[in-house]
């Protein structure tokens, strides 16, 4: 996480950049999966199966990213 041209490197947050980035990534994947559920429902309600399928695939990818992120977080934070 960089800002203002310099590197934060954990001085402000107390969390190393790479750990912060992993936490951010995992949260974004979870957030995307949740938001995409609404999009799937909207597309289904409008009878647009093609769009609903696209959103379902994207949701599955977001869930996969979240699971990978959680697994990596668990191994790094417990060690």
Short mmCIF file of C-alpha atoms in Angstrom, two decimals:
data_model
loop_
_atom_site.label_atom_id
_atom_site.label_comp_id
_atom_site.label_asym_id
_atom_site.label_seq_id
_atom_site.Cartn_x
_atom_site.Cartn_y
_atom_site.Cartn_z
CA UNK A 1 0.00 0.00 0.00
CA UNK A 2 1.64 3.18 -1.12
CA UNK A 3 0.50 6.74 -0.76
CA UNK A 4 2.02 10.13 -1.31
CA UNK A 5 4.90 8.64 -3.27
CA UNK A 6 6.32 6.85 -0.23
CA UNK A 7 5.76 3.39 1.11
CA UNK A 8 3.71 2.98 4.24
CA UNK A 9 5.38 -0.34 5.16
CA UNK A 10 3.21 -0.74 8.26
CA UNK A 11 4.26 2.33 10.24
CA UNK A 12 0.73 3.77 10.23
CA UNK A 13 -1.39 0.60 10.22
CA UNK A 14 0.88 -1.65 12.24
CA UNK A 15 0.45 -4.25 9.50
CA UNK A 16 3.09 -5.10 6.93
CA UNK A 17 2.11 -4.08 3.40
CA UNK A 18 1.96 -7.63 2.05
CA UNK A 19 -0.25 -8.76 4.94
CA UNK A 20 -2.49 -5.71 4.54
CA UNK A 21 -2.73 -6.41 0.81
CA UNK A 22 -3.74 -10.03 1.46
CA UNK A 23 -6.39 -8.95 3.96
CA UNK A 24 -7.68 -6.34 1.48
CA UNK A 25 -7.75 -8.89 -1.35
CA UNK A 26 -9.70 -11.40 0.73
CA UNK A 27 -12.21 -8.78 1.85
CA UNK A 28 -12.71 -7.58 -1.73
CA UNK A 29 -13.33 -11.12 -2.97
CA UNK A 30 -15.92 -11.68 -0.23
CA UNK A 31 -17.54 -8.33 -0.99
CA UNK A 32 -17.66 -9.12 -4.71
CA UNK A 33 -19.27 -12.51 -4.07
CA UNK A 34 -21.94 -10.86 -1.96
CA UNK A 35 -22.63 -8.05 -4.45
CA UNK A 36 -22.73 -10.48 -7.36
CA UNK A 37 -25.53 -12.40 -5.63
CA UNK A 38 -27.72 -9.32 -6.07
CA UNK A 39 -26.69 -9.07 -9.71
CA UNK A 40 -27.54 -12.73 -10.32
CA UNK A 41 -30.96 -12.25 -8.75
CA UNK A 42 -31.59 -9.11 -10.82
CA UNK A 43 -30.64 -10.88 -14.06
CA UNK A 44 -32.77 -13.92 -13.15
CA UNK A 45 -35.73 -11.69 -12.33
CA UNK A 46 -35.37 -10.01 -15.74
CA UNK A 47 -35.14 -13.39 -17.48
CA UNK A 48 -31.57 -12.80 -18.71
CA UNK A 49 -29.99 -16.21 -18.19
CA UNK A 50 -26.85 -15.32 -20.14
CA UNK A 51 -26.10 -12.39 -17.84
CA UNK A 52 -27.00 -14.40 -14.74
CA UNK A 53 -24.54 -17.12 -15.83
CA UNK A 54 -21.79 -14.54 -16.33
CA UNK A 55 -22.39 -13.19 -12.82
CA UNK A 56 -22.49 -16.72 -11.36
CA UNK A 57 -19.12 -17.51 -12.93
CA UNK A 58 -17.66 -14.26 -11.62
CA UNK A 59 -19.13 -15.02 -8.20
CA UNK A 60 -17.53 -18.48 -8.21
CA UNK A 61 -14.16 -16.89 -9.05
CA UNK A 62 -14.60 -14.38 -6.22
CA UNK A 63 -15.45 -17.18 -3.79
CA UNK A 64 -12.39 -19.11 -4.93
CA UNK A 65 -10.17 -16.06 -4.40
CA UNK A 66 -11.66 -15.50 -0.96
CA UNK A 67 -11.08 -19.12 0.05
CA UNK A 68 -7.49 -18.98 -1.15
CA UNK A 69 -6.97 -15.69 0.68
CA UNK A 70 -8.48 -17.04 3.91
CA UNK A 71 -6.33 -20.15 3.72
CA UNK A 72 -3.18 -18.10 3.23
CA UNK A 73 -4.16 -15.67 5.99
CA UNK A 74 -4.76 -18.55 8.38
CA UNK A 75 -1.36 -20.08 7.70
CA UNK A 76 0.47 -16.77 7.95
CA UNK A 77 -1.29 -15.37 11.00
CA UNK A 78 -1.15 -18.58 13.03
CA UNK A 79 2.55 -19.09 12.44
#
